[in-house]
Every structure is written in structure tokens, then in C-alpha cells.
PDB file of C-alpha atoms in Angstrom:
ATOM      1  CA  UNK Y   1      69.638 124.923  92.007  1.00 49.00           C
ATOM      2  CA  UNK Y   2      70.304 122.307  94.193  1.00 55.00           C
ATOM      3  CA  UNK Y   3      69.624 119.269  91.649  1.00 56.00           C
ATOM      4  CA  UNK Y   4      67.119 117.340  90.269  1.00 51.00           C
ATOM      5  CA  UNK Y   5      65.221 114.835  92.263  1.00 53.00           C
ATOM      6  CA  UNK Y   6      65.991 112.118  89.969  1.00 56.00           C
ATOM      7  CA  UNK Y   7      69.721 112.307  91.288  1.00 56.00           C
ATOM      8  CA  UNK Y   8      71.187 110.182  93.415  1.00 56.00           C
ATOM      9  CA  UNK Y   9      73.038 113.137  94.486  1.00 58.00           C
ATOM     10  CA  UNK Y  10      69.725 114.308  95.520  1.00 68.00           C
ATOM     11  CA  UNK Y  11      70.006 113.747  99.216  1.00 72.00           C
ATOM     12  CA  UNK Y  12      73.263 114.685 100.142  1.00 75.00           C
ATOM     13  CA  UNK Y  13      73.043 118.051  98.556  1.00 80.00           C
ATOM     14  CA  UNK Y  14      69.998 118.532 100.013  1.00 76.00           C
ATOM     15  CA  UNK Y  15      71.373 118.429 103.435  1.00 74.00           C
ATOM     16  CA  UNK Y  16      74.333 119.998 102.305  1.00 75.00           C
ATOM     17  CA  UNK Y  17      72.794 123.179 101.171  1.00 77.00           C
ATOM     18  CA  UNK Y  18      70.536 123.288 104.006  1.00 76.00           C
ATOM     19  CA  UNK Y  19      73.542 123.174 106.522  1.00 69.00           C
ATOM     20  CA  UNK Y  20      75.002 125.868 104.274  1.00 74.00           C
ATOM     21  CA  UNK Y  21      71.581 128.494 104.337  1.00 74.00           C
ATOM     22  CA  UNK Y  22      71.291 128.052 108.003  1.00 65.00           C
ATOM     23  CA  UNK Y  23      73.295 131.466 108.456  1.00 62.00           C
ATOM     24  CA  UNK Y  24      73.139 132.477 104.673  1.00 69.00           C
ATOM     25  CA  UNK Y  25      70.826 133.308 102.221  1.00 78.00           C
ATOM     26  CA  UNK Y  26      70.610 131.282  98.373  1.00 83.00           C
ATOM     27  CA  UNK Y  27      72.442 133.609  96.515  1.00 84.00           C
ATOM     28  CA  UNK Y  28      75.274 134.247  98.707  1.00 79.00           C
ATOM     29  CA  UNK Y  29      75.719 130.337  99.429  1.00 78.00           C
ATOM     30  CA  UNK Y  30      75.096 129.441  95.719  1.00 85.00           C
ATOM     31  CA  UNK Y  31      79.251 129.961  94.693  1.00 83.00           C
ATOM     32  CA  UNK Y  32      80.250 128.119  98.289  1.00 77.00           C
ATOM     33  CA  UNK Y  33      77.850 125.495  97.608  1.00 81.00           C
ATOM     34  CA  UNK Y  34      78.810 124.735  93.886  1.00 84.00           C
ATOM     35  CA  UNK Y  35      82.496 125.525  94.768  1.00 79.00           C
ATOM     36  CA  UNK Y  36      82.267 122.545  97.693  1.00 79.00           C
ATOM     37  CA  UNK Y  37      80.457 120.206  96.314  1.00 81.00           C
ATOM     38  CA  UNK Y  38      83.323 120.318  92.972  1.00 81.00           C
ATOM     39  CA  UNK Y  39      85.604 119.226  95.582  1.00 77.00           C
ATOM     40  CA  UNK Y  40      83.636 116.546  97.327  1.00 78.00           C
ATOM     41  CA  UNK Y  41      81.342 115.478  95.059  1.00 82.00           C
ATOM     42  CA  UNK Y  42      79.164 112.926  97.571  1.00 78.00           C
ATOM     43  CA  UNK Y  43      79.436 111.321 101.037  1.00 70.00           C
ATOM     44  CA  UNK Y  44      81.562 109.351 100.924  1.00 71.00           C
ATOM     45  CA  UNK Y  45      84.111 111.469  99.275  1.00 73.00           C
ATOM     46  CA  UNK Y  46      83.274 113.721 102.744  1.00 67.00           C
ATOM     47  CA  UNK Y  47      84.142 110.901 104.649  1.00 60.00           C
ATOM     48  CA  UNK Y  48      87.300 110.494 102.983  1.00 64.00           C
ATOM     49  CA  UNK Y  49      88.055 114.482 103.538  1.00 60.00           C
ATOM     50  CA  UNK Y  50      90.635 116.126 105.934  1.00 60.00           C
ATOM     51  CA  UNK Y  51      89.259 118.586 108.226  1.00 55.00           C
ATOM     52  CA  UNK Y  52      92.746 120.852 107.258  1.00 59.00           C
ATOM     53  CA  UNK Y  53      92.464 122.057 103.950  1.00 64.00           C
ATOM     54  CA  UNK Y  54      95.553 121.400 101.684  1.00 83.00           C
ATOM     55  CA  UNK Y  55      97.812 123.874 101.031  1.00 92.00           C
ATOM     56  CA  UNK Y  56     100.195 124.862  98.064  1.00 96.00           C
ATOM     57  CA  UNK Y  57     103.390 125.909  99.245  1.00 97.00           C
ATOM     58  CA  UNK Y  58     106.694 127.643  97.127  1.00 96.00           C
ATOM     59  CA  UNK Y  59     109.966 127.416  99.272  1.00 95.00           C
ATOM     60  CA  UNK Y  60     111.770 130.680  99.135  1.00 93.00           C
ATOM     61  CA  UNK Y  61     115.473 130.670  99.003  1.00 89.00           C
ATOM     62  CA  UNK Y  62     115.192 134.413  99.947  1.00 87.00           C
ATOM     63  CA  UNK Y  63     117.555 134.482 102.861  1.00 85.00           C
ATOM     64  CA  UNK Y  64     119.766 131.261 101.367  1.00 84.00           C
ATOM     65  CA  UNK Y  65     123.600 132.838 100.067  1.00 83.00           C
ATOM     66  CA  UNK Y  66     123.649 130.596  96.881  1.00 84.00           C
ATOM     67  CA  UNK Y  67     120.842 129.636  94.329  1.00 87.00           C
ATOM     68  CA  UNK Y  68     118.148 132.071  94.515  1.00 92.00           C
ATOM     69  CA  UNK Y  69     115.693 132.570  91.486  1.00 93.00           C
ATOM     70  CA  UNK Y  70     116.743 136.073  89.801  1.00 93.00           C
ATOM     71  CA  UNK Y  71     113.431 136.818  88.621  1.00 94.00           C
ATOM     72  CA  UNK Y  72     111.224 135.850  91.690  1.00 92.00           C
ATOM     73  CA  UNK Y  73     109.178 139.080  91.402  1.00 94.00           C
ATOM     74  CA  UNK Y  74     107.679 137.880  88.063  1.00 95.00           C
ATOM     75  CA  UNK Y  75     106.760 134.543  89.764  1.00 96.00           C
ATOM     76  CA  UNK Y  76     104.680 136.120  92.103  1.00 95.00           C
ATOM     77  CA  UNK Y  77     101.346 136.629  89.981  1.00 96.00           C
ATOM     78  CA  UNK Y  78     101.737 132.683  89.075  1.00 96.00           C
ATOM     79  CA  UNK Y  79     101.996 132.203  92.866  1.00 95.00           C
ATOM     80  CA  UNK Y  80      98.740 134.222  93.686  1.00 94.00           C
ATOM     81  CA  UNK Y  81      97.232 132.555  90.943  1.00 94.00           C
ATOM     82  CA  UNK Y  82      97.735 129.061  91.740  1.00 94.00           C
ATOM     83  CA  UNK Y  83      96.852 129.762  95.995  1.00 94.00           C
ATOM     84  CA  UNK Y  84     100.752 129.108  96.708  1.00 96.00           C
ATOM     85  CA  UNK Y  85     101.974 130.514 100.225  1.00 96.00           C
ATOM     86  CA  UNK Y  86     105.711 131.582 100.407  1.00 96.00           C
ATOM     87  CA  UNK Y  87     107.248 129.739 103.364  1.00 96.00           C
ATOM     88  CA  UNK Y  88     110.321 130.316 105.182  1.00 94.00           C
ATOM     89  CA  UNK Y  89     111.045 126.843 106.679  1.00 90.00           C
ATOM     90  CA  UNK Y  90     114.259 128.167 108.603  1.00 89.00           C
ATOM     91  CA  UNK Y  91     112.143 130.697 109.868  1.00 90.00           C
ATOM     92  CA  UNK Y  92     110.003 128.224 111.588  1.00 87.00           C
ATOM     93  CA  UNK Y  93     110.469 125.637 114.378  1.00 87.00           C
ATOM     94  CA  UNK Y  94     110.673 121.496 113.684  1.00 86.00           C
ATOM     95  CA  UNK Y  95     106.887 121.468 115.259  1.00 88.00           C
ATOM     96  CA  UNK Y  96     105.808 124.774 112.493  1.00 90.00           C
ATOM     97  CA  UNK Y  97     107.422 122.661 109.790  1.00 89.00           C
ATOM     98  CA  UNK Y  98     106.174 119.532 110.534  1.00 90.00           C
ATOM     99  CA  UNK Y  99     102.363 120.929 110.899  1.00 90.00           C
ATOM    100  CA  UNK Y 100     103.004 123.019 107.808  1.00 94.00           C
ATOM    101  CA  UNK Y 101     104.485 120.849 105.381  1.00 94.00           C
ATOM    102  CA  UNK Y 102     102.262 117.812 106.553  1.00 92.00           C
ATOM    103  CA  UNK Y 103      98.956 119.882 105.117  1.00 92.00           C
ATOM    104  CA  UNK Y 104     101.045 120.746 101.899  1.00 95.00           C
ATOM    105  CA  UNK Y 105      99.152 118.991  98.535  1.00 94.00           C
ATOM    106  CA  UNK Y 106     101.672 121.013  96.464  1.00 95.00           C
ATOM    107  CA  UNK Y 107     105.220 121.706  97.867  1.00 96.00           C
ATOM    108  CA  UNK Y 108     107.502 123.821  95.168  1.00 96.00           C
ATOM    109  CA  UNK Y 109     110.511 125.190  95.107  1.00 95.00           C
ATOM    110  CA  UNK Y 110     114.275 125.628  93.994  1.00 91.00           C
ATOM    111  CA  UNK Y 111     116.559 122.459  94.809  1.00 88.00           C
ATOM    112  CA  UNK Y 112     118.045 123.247  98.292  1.00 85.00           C
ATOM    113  CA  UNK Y 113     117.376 122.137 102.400  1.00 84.00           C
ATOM    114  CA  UNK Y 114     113.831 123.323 102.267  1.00 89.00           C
ATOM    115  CA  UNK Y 115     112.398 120.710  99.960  1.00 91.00           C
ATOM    116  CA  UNK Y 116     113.997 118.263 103.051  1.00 90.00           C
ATOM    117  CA  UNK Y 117     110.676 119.278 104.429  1.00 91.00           C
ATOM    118  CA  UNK Y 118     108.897 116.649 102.349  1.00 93.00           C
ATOM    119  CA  UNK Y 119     109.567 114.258 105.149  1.00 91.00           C
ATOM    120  CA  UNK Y 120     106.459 115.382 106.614  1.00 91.00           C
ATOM    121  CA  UNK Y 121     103.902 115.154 103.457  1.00 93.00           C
ATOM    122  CA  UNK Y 122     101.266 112.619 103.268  1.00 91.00           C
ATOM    123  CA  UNK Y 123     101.316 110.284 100.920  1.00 91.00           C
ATOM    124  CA  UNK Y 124     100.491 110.826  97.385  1.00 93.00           C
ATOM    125  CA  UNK Y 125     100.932 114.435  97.991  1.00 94.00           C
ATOM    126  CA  UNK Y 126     103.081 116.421  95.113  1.00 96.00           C
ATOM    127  CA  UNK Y 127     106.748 117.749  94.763  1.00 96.00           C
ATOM    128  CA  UNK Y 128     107.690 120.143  92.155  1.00 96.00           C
ATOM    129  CA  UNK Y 129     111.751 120.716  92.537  1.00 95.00           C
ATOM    130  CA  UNK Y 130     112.830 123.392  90.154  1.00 94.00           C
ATOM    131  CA  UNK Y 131     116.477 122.114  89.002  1.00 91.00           C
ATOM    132  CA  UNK Y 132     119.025 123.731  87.399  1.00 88.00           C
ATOM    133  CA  UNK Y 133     119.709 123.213  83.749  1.00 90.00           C
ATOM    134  CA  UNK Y 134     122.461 120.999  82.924  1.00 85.00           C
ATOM    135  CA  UNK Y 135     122.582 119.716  86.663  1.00 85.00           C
ATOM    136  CA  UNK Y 136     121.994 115.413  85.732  1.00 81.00           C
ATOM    137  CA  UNK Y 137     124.004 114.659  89.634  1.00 80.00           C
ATOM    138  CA  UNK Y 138     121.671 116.046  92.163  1.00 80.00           C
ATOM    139  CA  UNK Y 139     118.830 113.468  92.346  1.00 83.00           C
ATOM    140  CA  UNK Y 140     118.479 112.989  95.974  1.00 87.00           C
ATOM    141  CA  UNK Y 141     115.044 114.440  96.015  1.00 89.00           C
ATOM    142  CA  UNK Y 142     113.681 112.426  92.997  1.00 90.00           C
ATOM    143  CA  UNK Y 143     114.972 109.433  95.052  1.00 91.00           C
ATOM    144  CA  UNK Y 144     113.302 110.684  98.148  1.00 90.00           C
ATOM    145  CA  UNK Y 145     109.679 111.540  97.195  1.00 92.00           C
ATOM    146  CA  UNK Y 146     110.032 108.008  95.593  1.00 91.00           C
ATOM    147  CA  UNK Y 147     110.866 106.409  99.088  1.00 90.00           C
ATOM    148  CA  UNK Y 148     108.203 108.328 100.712  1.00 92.00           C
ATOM    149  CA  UNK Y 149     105.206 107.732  98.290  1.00 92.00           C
ATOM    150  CA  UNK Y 150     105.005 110.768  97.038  1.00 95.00           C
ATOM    151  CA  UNK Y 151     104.087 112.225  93.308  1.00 95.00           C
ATOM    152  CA  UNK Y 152     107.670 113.799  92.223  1.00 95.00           C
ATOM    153  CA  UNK Y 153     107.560 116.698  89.134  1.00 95.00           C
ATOM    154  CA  UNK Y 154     110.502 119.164  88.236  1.00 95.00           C
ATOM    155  CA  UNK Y 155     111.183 122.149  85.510  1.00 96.00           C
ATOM    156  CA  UNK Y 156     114.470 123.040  84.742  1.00 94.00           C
ATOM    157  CA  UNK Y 157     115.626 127.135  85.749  1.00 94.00           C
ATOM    158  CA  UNK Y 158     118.719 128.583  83.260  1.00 93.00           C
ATOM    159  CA  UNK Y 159     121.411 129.104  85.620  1.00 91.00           C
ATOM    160  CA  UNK Y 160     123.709 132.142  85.392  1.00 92.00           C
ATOM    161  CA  UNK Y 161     127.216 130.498  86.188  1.00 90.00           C
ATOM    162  CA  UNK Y 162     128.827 126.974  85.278  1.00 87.00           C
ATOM    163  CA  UNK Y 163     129.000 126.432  89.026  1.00 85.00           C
ATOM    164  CA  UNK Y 164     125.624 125.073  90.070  1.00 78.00           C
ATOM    165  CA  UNK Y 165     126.649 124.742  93.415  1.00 80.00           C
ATOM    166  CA  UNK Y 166     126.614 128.782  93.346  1.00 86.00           C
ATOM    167  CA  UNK Y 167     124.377 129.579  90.537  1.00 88.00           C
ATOM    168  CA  UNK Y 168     121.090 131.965  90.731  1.00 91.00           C
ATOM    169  CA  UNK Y 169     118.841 130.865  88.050  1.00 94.00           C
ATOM    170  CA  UNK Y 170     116.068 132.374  85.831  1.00 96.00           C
ATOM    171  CA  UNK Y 171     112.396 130.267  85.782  1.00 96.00           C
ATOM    172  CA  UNK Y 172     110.435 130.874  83.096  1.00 97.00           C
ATOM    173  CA  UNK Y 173     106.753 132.350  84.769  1.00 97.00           C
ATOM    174  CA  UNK Y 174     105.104 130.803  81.763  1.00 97.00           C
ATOM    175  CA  UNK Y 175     106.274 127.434  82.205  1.00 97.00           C
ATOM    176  CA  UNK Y 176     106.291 127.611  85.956  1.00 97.00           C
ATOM    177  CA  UNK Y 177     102.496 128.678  85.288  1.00 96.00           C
ATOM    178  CA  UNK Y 178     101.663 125.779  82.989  1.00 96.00           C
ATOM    179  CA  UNK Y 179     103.438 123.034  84.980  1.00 96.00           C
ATOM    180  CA  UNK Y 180     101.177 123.964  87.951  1.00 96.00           C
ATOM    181  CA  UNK Y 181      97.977 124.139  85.887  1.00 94.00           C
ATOM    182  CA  UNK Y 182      98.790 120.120  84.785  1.00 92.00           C
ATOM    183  CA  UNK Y 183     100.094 118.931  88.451  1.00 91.00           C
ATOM    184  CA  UNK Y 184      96.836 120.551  89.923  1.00 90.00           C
ATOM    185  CA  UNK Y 185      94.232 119.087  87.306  1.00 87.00           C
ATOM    186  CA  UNK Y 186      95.922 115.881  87.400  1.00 82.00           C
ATOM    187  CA  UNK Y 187      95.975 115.444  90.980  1.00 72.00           C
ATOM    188  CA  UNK Y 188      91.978 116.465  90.498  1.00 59.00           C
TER     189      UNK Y 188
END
């Protein structure tokens, strides 16, 4: 299950999957294993690997006064489906934001203060700012994930006023669902 010995793969799964059975037995390491070695594929891809996993974080706007996403219930099954943790960054202190948002791969979220927070990504890490239909004036954050290296992506929401300062706005789950399902197999 491992692979065939004609690999050249052969040796580092070998000692992969007997690190992995040294607490476990076959069939309960067989998913971890072939889940693990999807992700890093060889040694050197290992040595290349952060010790932090990468997280996928959506920026709530839940306790903001203006521009809040009407339907955010809806977005929640895309959310558990794509491993996305709802953060709170004025919740947190400069340290908790800086630690959090510098293990983000994926930060998301409506345009507002939190997606400021990019600051702190690594390089070649991934923005998704949901925007406002109609609003063609607010590109500070396309201009800043450009300045800091990093892979910029945004949807548009419908807003509910003319006012975009003020406006709540409606995302579409389905296209929120299918724009994450391209950013993460293209940042495979």
C-alpha cells in the first residue's frame, strides 16, 4: 500500500509510514498516510514545509455597524466545507492577529479594517475581498496584496442601498463556493 519498489518514492514513504504505524495500526494510518503524502509528495517538499499548518480564514463583520453580509447563515456550510475559521480580528490583540493572520493560506472576507490584517501574511499567500457591486473606487486592498506579494482574488456581493459606504450586501453561497474551490486547487 505503501508503493512499489520500483519508485523513487520508494524510500521516503517507507520511512514515512513506518514513523506513522509506530503508535497505529495499517488501516487506521492508511487515510493519514495517503492524505499526507498528497500534500508533501517527497523530501524535499518536507523540507520546504511549515511546522504550522495553514489556515483558511473568513473575516466576520458581525459586530461592524455598516456592511455586513445579509445572508451569512447560508455561507456557513461553504465555510465548513472549505476548513474556513470565522475570526474576530478586533476581538484579538496585535500579537493574536499577527500569529493568526501570519499562518492564514486563505484570508476572506467583506471589504472593511479586517482584511488590514494581510500585513502579516506570507508571501504568496491568498486574498479573497468580497466587494460590493458597482463599487470601481475602493481598490486599496488590490493595491496592497500587490505591494506585499501576495495572490489577490475578489467576487462581487449585491448591495442593498446606493450608499456603499452603508450598504449590507447579499453573496451568492454558490459562487462564494466555486471561487474557493478554484483559489484552493490553483494554489495546489
Amino acid at each position: 500500500w505503501r508503493i512499489s519498489k520500483s519508485s523513487k518514492k520508494n524510500q521516503y514513504y517507507r520511512i514515512l509510514s513506518e514513523f506513522m504505524l509506530q503508535q497505529s495500526q495499517v488501516k487506521t494510518v492508511i487515510p493519514y498516510f495517503e492524505s499526507f503524502v498528497h500534500k508533501v509528495p517527497n523530501l524535499k517538499a518536507l523540507s520546504k514545509s511549515s511546522s504550522v499548518p495553514k489556515k483558511n480564514l473568513w473575516i466576520s463583520r458581525e459586530f461592524a455597524r455598516h456592511r455586513k453580509i445579509t445572508n451569512y447563515k447560508e455561507l456557513n456550510p461553504v465555510f465548513e466545507e472549505y476548513n474556513f475559521k470565522v475570526v474576530y480580528p478586533e476581538k484579538n490583540s496585535l500579537i493574536e492577529n499577527i500569529n493568526l493572520f501570519k499562518s492564514a493560506e486563505i484570508v476572506a472576507g467583506l471589504h472593511g479594517a479586517g482584511l488590514v490584517n494581510m500585513l502579516y501574511m506570507e508571501e504568496k499567500t491568498n486574498v479573497l475581498e468580497i466587494r460590493r457591486e458597482g463599487d470601481s473606487h475602493n481598490n486599496c486592498y488590490f493595491t496592497l496584496s500587490s505591494e506585499l506579494n501576495l495572490n489577490y482574488y475578489y467576487i462581487n456581493s449585491i448591495p442593498d442601498q446606493e450608499d456603499l459606504y452603508l450598504a449590507n450586501s447579499y453573496l451568492n453561497p454558490k459562487i462564494l463556493a466555486q471561487t474557493l474551490e478554484n483559489l484552493i486547487n490553483n494554489s495546489r
